[in-house]
CSV table of C-alpha atoms and ligand atoms in Angstrom, one decimal:
chain,number,residue,atom,x,y,z
A,1,UNK,CA,13.1,14.2,16.8
A,2,UNK,CA,16.0,16.6,16.1
A,3,UNK,CA,17.9,16.9,12.8
A,4,UNK,CA,21.0,15.3,14.5
A,5,UNK,CA,19.0,12.3,15.6
A,6,UNK,CA,17.4,11.7,12.3
A,7,UNK,CA,20.5,11.6,10.1
A,8,UNK,CA,21.3,13.8,7.3
A,9,UNK,CA,21.3,17.3,8.9
A,10,UNK,CA,19.2,20.1,7.6
A,11,UNK,CA,17.4,18.7,4.6
A,12,UNK,CA,13.7,18.2,5.2
A,13,UNK,CA,10.8,16.7,3.4
A,14,UNK,CA,9.0,19.8,2.3
A,15,UNK,CA,5.3,19.2,3.0
A,16,UNK,CA,5.5,17.3,6.3
A,17,UNK,CA,8.6,19.2,7.6
A,18,UNK,CA,10.3,16.0,8.6
A,19,UNK,CA,14.0,15.2,8.3
A,20,UNK,CA,15.4,13.2,5.4
A,21,UNK,CA,16.4,9.7,6.3
A,22,UNK,CA,19.3,7.5,5.4
A,23,UNK,CA,19.7,3.8,5.3
A,24,UNK,CA,22.0,3.5,8.3
A,25,UNK,CA,19.5,5.3,10.5
A,26,UNK,CA,16.6,3.2,9.4
A,27,UNK,CA,18.7,0.0,9.7
A,28,UNK,CA,19.6,1.1,13.2
A,29,UNK,CA,15.9,1.4,14.0
A,30,UNK,CA,15.2,-2.0,12.6
A,31,UNK,CA,17.9,-3.4,14.7
A,32,UNK,CA,16.7,-1.9,18.0
A,33,UNK,CA,15.4,-4.3,20.7
A,34,UNK,CA,11.7,-5.0,19.7
A,35,UNK,CA,10.2,-3.3,22.7
A,36,UNK,CA,12.3,-0.1,22.2
A,37,UNK,CA,11.3,0.1,18.5
A,38,UNK,CA,7.6,-0.5,19.1
A,39,UNK,CA,7.5,1.9,22.0
A,40,UNK,CA,9.1,4.6,19.8
A,41,UNK,CA,6.7,3.9,16.9
A,42,UNK,CA,3.6,3.8,19.1
A,43,UNK,CA,4.5,7.1,20.8
A,44,UNK,CA,4.8,8.8,17.4
A,45,UNK,CA,1.6,7.2,16.3
A,46,UNK,CA,-0.3,8.7,19.2
A,47,UNK,CA,1.1,12.2,18.5
A,48,UNK,CA,-0.6,12.2,15.1
A,49,UNK,CA,-3.6,9.8,15.3
A,50,UNK,CA,-6.3,8.4,17.5
A,51,UNK,CA,-4.6,5.1,18.4
A,52,UNK,CA,-7.9,3.3,18.5
A,53,UNK,CA,-9.1,4.2,15.1
A,54,UNK,CA,-8.4,2.3,11.8
A,55,UNK,CA,-9.4,3.3,8.3
A,56,UNK,CA,-11.0,0.8,6.0
A,57,UNK,CA,-10.4,0.6,2.2
A,58,UNK,CA,-12.0,-2.0,0.0
A,59,UNK,CA,-10.3,-3.4,-3.2
A,60,UNK,CA,-12.0,-4.4,-6.4
A,61,UNK,CA,-10.1,-5.9,-9.4
A,62,UNK,CA,-11.9,-4.1,-12.2
A,63,UNK,CA,-9.7,-5.8,-14.9
A,64,UNK,CA,-8.2,-9.2,-13.9
A,65,UNK,CA,-5.3,-11.2,-15.2
A,66,UNK,CA,-3.4,-11.5,-18.6
A,67,UNK,CA,-1.0,-8.8,-17.5
A,68,UNK,CA,2.1,-8.5,-19.8
A,69,UNK,CA,4.4,-7.6,-16.9
A,70,UNK,CA,6.5,-10.3,-15.1
A,71,UNK,CA,6.3,-9.3,-11.4
A,72,UNK,CA,7.5,-12.4,-9.7
A,73,UNK,CA,5.0,-12.1,-6.8
A,74,UNK,CA,1.9,-11.5,-8.9
A,75,UNK,CA,-0.8,-14.1,-9.8
A,76,UNK,CA,-2.1,-11.9,-12.6
A,77,UNK,CA,1.0,-12.0,-14.8
A,78,UNK,CA,0.2,-13.8,-18.1
A,79,UNK,CA,3.6,-15.5,-17.8
A,80,UNK,CA,2.7,-17.7,-14.9
A,81,UNK,CA,0.2,-20.6,-14.6
A,82,UNK,CA,-1.8,-19.5,-11.6
A,83,UNK,CA,-5.3,-20.6,-12.6
A,84,UNK,CA,-6.6,-17.0,-12.7
A,85,UNK,CA,-9.3,-16.5,-15.4
A,86,UNK,CA,-8.5,-13.4,-17.4
A,87,UNK,CA,-11.4,-10.9,-17.5
A,88,UNK,CA,-12.2,-7.8,-19.5
A,89,UNK,CA,-12.6,-4.4,-17.8
A,90,UNK,CA,-15.8,-4.6,-15.7
A,91,UNK,CA,-19.0,-2.7,-16.6
A,92,UNK,CA,-19.2,0.6,-14.7
A,93,UNK,CA,-22.6,-0.4,-13.2
A,94,UNK,CA,-21.0,-3.5,-11.6
A,95,UNK,CA,-18.2,-1.5,-10.2
A,96,UNK,CA,-20.7,0.9,-8.6
A,97,UNK,CA,-22.6,-2.0,-7.1
A,98,UNK,CA,-19.5,-3.3,-5.5
A,99,UNK,CA,-18.6,0.2,-4.2
A,100,UNK,CA,-22.1,0.5,-2.6
A,101,UNK,CA,-21.5,-2.9,-0.9
A,102,UNK,CA,-18.2,-1.7,0.4
A,103,UNK,CA,-19.7,1.4,1.8
A,104,UNK,CA,-22.4,-0.6,3.5
A,105,UNK,CA,-19.7,-2.8,5.1
A,106,UNK,CA,-17.9,0.3,6.6
A,107,UNK,CA,-15.3,1.2,4.0
A,108,UNK,CA,-14.5,4.9,3.5
A,109,UNK,CA,-12.3,4.3,0.4
A,110,UNK,CA,-12.8,2.2,-2.7
A,111,UNK,CA,-9.7,1.1,-4.6
A,112,UNK,CA,-10.0,-0.1,-8.2
A,113,UNK,CA,-7.2,-2.2,-9.5
A,114,UNK,CA,-6.4,-3.2,-13.0
A,115,UNK,CA,-3.8,-5.8,-14.3
A,116,UNK,CA,-2.3,-3.4,-16.8
A,117,UNK,CA,1.2,-2.3,-17.5
A,118,UNK,CA,-0.4,1.0,-18.3
A,119,UNK,CA,-3.9,2.0,-19.2
A,120,UNK,CA,-4.9,2.7,-22.8
A,121,UNK,CA,-6.7,6.0,-23.3
A,122,UNK,CA,-10.0,4.2,-24.2
A,123,UNK,CA,-9.8,2.2,-21.0
A,124,UNK,CA,-9.1,5.3,-19.0
A,125,UNK,CA,-12.4,6.8,-20.2
A,126,UNK,CA,-14.4,4.0,-18.5
A,127,UNK,CA,-12.2,4.3,-15.3
A,128,UNK,CA,-12.9,8.1,-15.2
A,129,UNK,CA,-16.7,7.3,-15.4
A,130,UNK,CA,-16.3,4.8,-12.6
A,131,UNK,CA,-14.4,7.3,-10.4
A,132,UNK,CA,-17.1,9.9,-10.8
A,133,UNK,CA,-19.9,7.5,-9.9
A,134,UNK,CA,-18.0,5.9,-6.9
A,135,UNK,CA,-17.3,9.4,-5.6
A,136,UNK,CA,-21.0,10.3,-5.9
A,137,UNK,CA,-21.8,7.5,-3.5
A,138,UNK,CA,-19.7,9.3,-0.9
A,139,UNK,CA,-16.6,7.2,-0.9
A,140,UNK,CA,-13.0,8.3,-1.4
A,141,UNK,CA,-11.6,6.9,-4.6
A,142,UNK,CA,-8.3,5.2,-5.3
A,143,UNK,CA,-7.0,3.5,-8.5
A,144,UNK,CA,-4.1,1.3,-9.3
A,145,UNK,CA,-3.7,1.0,-13.1
A,146,UNK,CA,0.0,0.7,-13.7
A,147,UNK,CA,2.2,3.4,-15.2
A,148,UNK,CA,0.6,6.7,-16.2
A,149,UNK,CA,1.5,9.5,-18.5
A,150,UNK,CA,1.4,13.1,-17.1
A,151,UNK,CA,-1.8,13.6,-19.1
A,152,UNK,CA,-3.5,10.5,-17.8
A,153,UNK,CA,-2.7,11.5,-14.3
A,154,UNK,CA,-4.3,14.9,-15.0
A,155,UNK,CA,-7.4,13.2,-16.4
A,156,UNK,CA,-7.8,11.1,-13.3
A,157,UNK,CA,-7.4,14.2,-11.1
A,158,UNK,CA,-10.1,16.0,-13.1
A,159,UNK,CA,-12.4,13.0,-12.6
A,160,UNK,CA,-12.0,13.5,-8.9
A,161,UNK,CA,-9.6,10.7,-8.0
A,162,UNK,CA,-8.4,11.1,-4.4
A,163,UNK,CA,-5.5,8.5,-4.3
A,164,UNK,CA,-3.3,6.7,-6.8
A,165,UNK,CA,-1.7,3.4,-5.6
A,166,UNK,CA,1.6,2.6,-7.2
A,167,UNK,CA,4.0,0.5,-5.1
A,168,UNK,CA,7.8,0.6,-5.2
A,169,UNK,CA,7.5,-2.9,-3.7
A,170,UNK,CA,11.2,-3.2,-2.5
A,171,UNK,CA,14.6,-1.5,-2.7
A,172,UNK,CA,15.8,-0.4,-6.1
A,173,UNK,CA,18.5,-3.1,-6.0
A,174,UNK,CA,16.1,-5.9,-5.2
A,175,UNK,CA,13.4,-4.7,-7.6
A,176,UNK,CA,15.6,-5.8,-10.6
A,177,UNK,CA,15.4,-9.4,-9.2
A,178,UNK,CA,11.6,-9.4,-9.1
A,179,UNK,CA,10.5,-7.4,-12.1
A,180,UNK,CA,12.3,-7.2,-15.4
A,181,UNK,CA,9.7,-5.5,-17.6
A,182,UNK,CA,9.9,-2.1,-16.1
A,183,UNK,CA,12.4,-0.2,-13.9
A,184,UNK,CA,12.3,1.4,-10.5
A,185,UNK,CA,12.7,4.8,-12.3
A,186,UNK,CA,9.6,4.1,-14.3
A,187,UNK,CA,7.8,3.6,-11.0
A,188,UNK,CA,9.2,6.9,-9.6
A,189,UNK,CA,8.3,8.7,-12.7
A,190,UNK,CA,4.6,7.8,-12.4
A,191,UNK,CA,4.7,8.7,-8.7
A,192,UNK,CA,6.0,12.2,-9.8
A,193,UNK,CA,3.2,12.7,-12.3
A,194,UNK,CA,0.6,11.7,-9.7
A,195,UNK,CA,2.0,14.0,-7.0
A,196,UNK,CA,2.5,16.9,-9.4
A,197,UNK,CA,-1.2,16.9,-10.5
A,198,UNK,CA,-2.4,16.9,-6.9
A,199,UNK,CA,-3.6,13.3,-6.4
A,200,UNK,CA,-2.6,11.8,-3.0
A,201,UNK,CA,0.0,9.1,-3.3
A,202,UNK,CA,-0.5,5.6,-2.0
A,203,UNK,CA,2.8,3.8,-2.2
A,204,UNK,CA,4.4,0.9,-0.3
A,205,UNK,CA,5.8,-2.5,-0.7
A,206,UNK,CA,5.9,-6.2,-0.1
A,207,UNK,CA,7.7,-8.1,2.7
A,208,UNK,CA,8.6,-11.8,2.3
A,209,UNK,CA,10.0,-11.9,-1.3
A,210,UNK,CA,13.5,-13.0,-0.1
A,211,UNK,CA,14.7,-9.4,0.4
A,212,UNK,CA,17.2,-8.5,3.1
A,213,UNK,CA,16.7,-6.2,6.0
A,214,UNK,CA,18.8,-3.7,4.1
A,215,UNK,CA,16.4,-3.9,1.2
A,216,UNK,CA,13.5,-3.2,3.6
A,217,UNK,CA,15.4,-0.2,5.1
A,218,UNK,CA,16.2,1.1,1.6
A,219,UNK,CA,12.5,0.9,0.6
A,220,UNK,CA,11.4,2.9,3.6
A,221,UNK,CA,14.2,5.5,3.1
A,222,UNK,CA,13.1,5.9,-0.6
A,223,UNK,CA,9.4,6.4,0.5
A,224,UNK,CA,10.2,8.7,3.4
A,225,UNK,CA,12.6,10.8,1.3
A,226,UNK,CA,10.2,11.4,-1.6
A,227,UNK,CA,9.8,15.2,-2.0
A,228,UNK,CA,6.5,14.7,-0.2
A,229,UNK,CA,6.2,11.3,1.5
A,230,UNK,CA,3.0,9.2,0.6
A,231,UNK,CA,-0.2,9.9,2.4
A,232,UNK,CA,-0.8,6.2,2.4
A,233,UNK,CA,1.8,3.5,2.8
A,234,UNK,CA,0.6,-0.1,2.2
A,235,UNK,CA,2.8,-2.8,3.8
A,236,UNK,CA,1.9,-6.1,2.2
A,237,UNK,CA,3.0,-9.5,3.4
A,238,UNK,CA,3.6,-11.6,0.2
A,239,UNK,CA,0.6,-13.8,-0.6
A,240,UNK,CA,2.3,-16.8,-2.0
A,241,UNK,CA,0.4,-18.0,-5.0
A,242,UNK,CA,1.2,-21.4,-6.6
A,243,UNK,CA,2.6,-20.9,-10.1
A,244,UNK,CA,4.3,-17.6,-9.3
A,245,UNK,CA,8.1,-17.6,-9.1
A,246,UNK,CA,7.9,-16.5,-5.4
A,247,UNK,CA,5.7,-19.4,-4.4
A,248,UNK,CA,7.7,-21.3,-1.8
A,249,UNK,CA,9.9,-18.3,-0.8
A,250,UNK,CA,11.1,-18.5,2.8
A,251,UNK,CA,8.7,-16.7,5.1
A,252,UNK,CA,10.1,-13.9,7.1
A,253,UNK,CA,10.0,-13.8,10.9
A,254,UNK,CA,6.6,-12.2,11.8
A,255,UNK,CA,8.3,-9.7,14.1
A,256,UNK,CA,10.3,-8.4,11.1
A,257,UNK,CA,7.0,-7.5,9.5
A,258,UNK,CA,5.9,-5.6,12.7
A,259,UNK,CA,9.3,-3.9,12.7
A,260,UNK,CA,8.8,-2.7,9.1
A,261,UNK,CA,5.5,-1.2,10.1
A,262,UNK,CA,7.1,0.5,13.0
A,263,UNK,CA,9.8,2.1,10.9
A,264,UNK,CA,7.3,3.2,8.3
A,265,UNK,CA,5.4,4.9,11.2
A,266,UNK,CA,8.5,6.6,12.6
A,267,UNK,CA,9.8,7.9,9.3
A,268,UNK,CA,6.4,8.9,7.9
A,269,UNK,CA,4.6,10.0,11.0
A,270,UNK,CA,1.5,11.5,9.4
A,271,UNK,CA,1.0,8.8,6.8
A,272,UNK,CA,-1.7,6.2,7.0
A,273,UNK,CA,0.3,3.0,7.2
A,274,UNK,CA,-1.8,0.1,5.9
A,275,UNK,CA,-1.6,-3.5,7.2
A,276,UNK,CA,-2.3,-4.7,3.7
A,277,UNK,CA,-2.2,-8.1,1.9
A,278,UNK,CA,-1.5,-11.2,4.0
A,279,UNK,CA,-3.8,-10.6,6.9
A,280,UNK,CA,-5.8,-13.8,6.1
A,281,UNK,CA,-2.8,-15.8,7.2
A,282,UNK,CA,-1.9,-13.7,10.2
A,283,UNK,CA,-3.0,-14.4,13.7
A,284,UNK,CA,-5.1,-11.9,15.5
A,285,UNK,CA,-2.2,-11.3,17.9
A,286,UNK,CA,0.1,-10.4,15.1
A,287,UNK,CA,-2.4,-8.0,13.6
A,288,UNK,CA,-2.8,-6.4,17.1
A,289,UNK,CA,1.0,-5.9,17.2
A,290,UNK,CA,0.9,-4.2,13.8
A,291,UNK,CA,-1.8,-1.8,15.0
A,292,UNK,CA,0.2,-1.1,18.1
A,293,UNK,CA,3.3,-0.5,16.0
A,294,UNK,CA,1.4,2.2,14.0
A,295,UNK,CA,-0.7,0.5,11.3
A,296,UNK,CA,-3.9,2.4,11.1
A,297,UNK,CA,-5.6,1.2,7.9
A,298,UNK,CA,-6.6,-2.2,6.4
A,299,UNK,CA,-8.1,-3.6,3.3
A,300,UNK,CA,-11.6,-4.7,4.3
A,301,UNK,CA,-13.7,-7.2,2.3
A,302,UNK,CA,-13.5,-10.8,1.6
A,303,UNK,CA,-11.2,-10.5,-1.4
A,304,UNK,CA,-8.1,-8.5,-2.1
A,305,UNK,CA,-7.7,-8.4,-5.9
A,306,UNK,CA,-7.6,-12.1,-6.7
A,307,UNK,CA,-6.8,-13.7,-3.4
A,308,UNK,CA,-8.7,-14.1,-0.2
A,309,UNK,CA,-8.8,-11.7,2.7
A,310,UNK,CA,-9.9,-11.8,6.3
A,311,UNK,CA,-13.7,-11.7,6.5
A,312,UNK,CA,-15.6,-8.6,7.4
A,313,UNK,CA,-17.2,-10.5,10.4
A,314,UNK,CA,-13.8,-11.6,11.6
A,315,UNK,CA,-12.4,-8.0,11.4
A,316,UNK,CA,-15.5,-6.7,13.2
A,317,UNK,CA,-14.9,-9.1,16.0
A,318,UNK,CA,-11.2,-8.4,16.2
A,319,UNK,CA,-11.8,-4.7,16.3
A,320,UNK,CA,-14.3,-5.3,19.1
A,321,UNK,CA,-11.8,-7.4,21.1
A,322,UNK,CA,-9.2,-4.6,20.7
A,323,UNK,CA,-11.5,-1.7,21.3
A,324,UNK,CA,-10.7,-0.4,17.8
A,325,UNK,CA,-13.2,1.8,15.9
A,326,UNK,CA,-13.4,1.9,12.1
A,327,UNK,CA,-12.8,5.4,10.9
A,328,UNK,CA,-16.1,6.9,9.8
A,329,UNK,CA,-14.9,9.6,7.4
B,1,LIG,N1,-0.9,-3.5,-12.4
B,1,LIG,C1,-0.7,-2.4,-11.5
B,1,LIG,C2,0.6,-2.2,-10.9
B,1,LIG,O1,1.4,-3.2,-10.8
B,1,LIG,O2,0.9,-1.2,-10.4
B,1,LIG,C3,-1.8,-2.4,-10.4
B,1,LIG,C4,-2.2,-3.7,-9.7
B,1,LIG,S1,-0.9,-4.5,-8.9
B,1,LIG,C5,-1.7,-6.1,-8.5
B,1,LIG,C6,-0.8,-3.7,-7.3
B,1,LIG,C7,0.1,-4.1,-6.2
B,1,LIG,O3,-0.4,-5.3,-5.6
B,1,LIG,C8,1.5,-4.5,-6.6
B,1,LIG,O4,2.3,-3.4,-6.8
B,1,LIG,C9,2.0,-5.3,-5.4
B,1,LIG,O5,2.5,-4.5,-4.4
B,1,LIG,C10,0.7,-5.9,-4.9
B,1,LIG,N2,0.7,-7.4,-5.0
B,1,LIG,C11,0.5,-8.1,-6.1
B,1,LIG,N3,0.5,-9.4,-5.9
B,1,LIG,C12,0.8,-9.5,-4.6
B,1,LIG,C13,1.0,-10.7,-3.7
B,1,LIG,N4,1.0,-11.9,-4.2
B,1,LIG,N5,1.2,-10.4,-2.4
B,1,LIG,C14,1.2,-9.2,-1.9
B,1,LIG,N6,1.1,-8.1,-2.7
B,1,LIG,C15,0.8,-8.2,-4.0
B,2,LIG,C1,-1.5,-2.9,-2.2
B,2,LIG,O1,-0.5,-2.4,-1.7
B,2,LIG,N1,-1.9,-4.1,-2.0
B,2,LIG,C2,-3.1,-4.4,-2.8
B,2,LIG,C3,-3.4,-3.0,-3.5
B,2,LIG,N2,-2.3,-2.2,-3.1
B,2,LIG,C4,-3.7,-2.9,-4.9
B,2,LIG,C5,-3.1,-5.6,-3.7
B,2,LIG,C6,-2.8,-6.9,-3.0
B,2,LIG,C7,-2.9,-8.0,-4.0
B,2,LIG,C8,-2.7,-9.3,-3.3
B,2,LIG,C9,-2.8,-10.4,-4.4
B,2,LIG,C10,-4.1,-10.5,-5.0
B,2,LIG,O2,-5.1,-10.5,-4.4
B,2,LIG,O3,-4.1,-10.7,-6.3
B,3,LIG,FE1,0.7,-6.8,-13.8
B,3,LIG,FE2,0.5,-5.2,-11.6
B,3,LIG,FE3,0.6,-7.9,-11.4
B,3,LIG,FE4,2.8,-6.6,-12.1
B,3,LIG,S1,1.7,-6.4,-10.2
B,3,LIG,S2,2.0,-8.5,-13.1
B,3,LIG,S3,1.9,-5.0,-13.3
B,3,LIG,S4,-1.0,-6.7,-12.3
């Protein structure tokens, strides 16, 4: 890809030495004939990765429900009646047991999620302990705890945290329609703190919230143009949970989801692009298209945070049918 093809001329994303993107260029990709787009994405995928290997991460909700934020997609917000039972922060021993099970089932990364706007310093101490013990099992660690201060990010880094997940979820313009209790800039600020202290960034979004193709292009442009683009880019299909404002939202064309994965792959060639939430409702064929378009990571395990996921047995059989190997380290 030359500078001229990619859009804005000489500016480059510093770490990966890739061109900066603009919305028109990404929109043009999204509008390509499907075969042209997927061919392009798959070719780029092969330049950087083994096309038959997929990384497995396992999620655990270490603190569930009663979240003060109002994210319209989320079953854990205290504002919506979703039937989720609020729970305190889990005991570190129980977190470690779940991590051992995840490793036994083939995961190489363990992601601990908490329904917080931001962690309190006292809570962070327990998370730090959990990170150290999960790492000691031989798993990569990831946490998603909401907004962080620079000092909290440093504490997580010192604990040995490998990845911090903090999604931008959609375009800046559409974000205002789905979350009112924090801003896009708040999200970007936390991402800066995480990046600056040397933790790898996991950041992506959700498809199917009623956003337009322009919103999807804008999200991808924002991600790809970060000073260093994320090492891990989760692309979630909205899991519609009764009681949340987005329950009943119109479902996007499945090919649009594949297209979004493809543009993430093209614009962030060295990132792990994760086919994230929503797999339980996807056909095997749709998942296969996502892998072909450049997805090379999944959430493995029977639960995401609070909702169901494809079973480990089903994933193993799908991988076998497709000749895909789980990444081993
Ligand atoms: N509270 C923290 C935060 O919001 O950053 C961490 C946990 S939060 C549940 C992590 C991410 O899960 C959200 O940013 C969103 O992308 C994703 N998520 C939540 N509910 C979802 C749903 N119903 N469908 C798809 N993704 C969802
Ligand atoms: C991400 O992008 N998706 C995960 C993880 N990062 C934290 C969360 C999906 C949550 C789906 C709804 C639920 O299970 O509560
Ligand atoms: Fe809370 Fe995170 Fe859910 Fe928003 S996405 S309501 S911050 S748990």
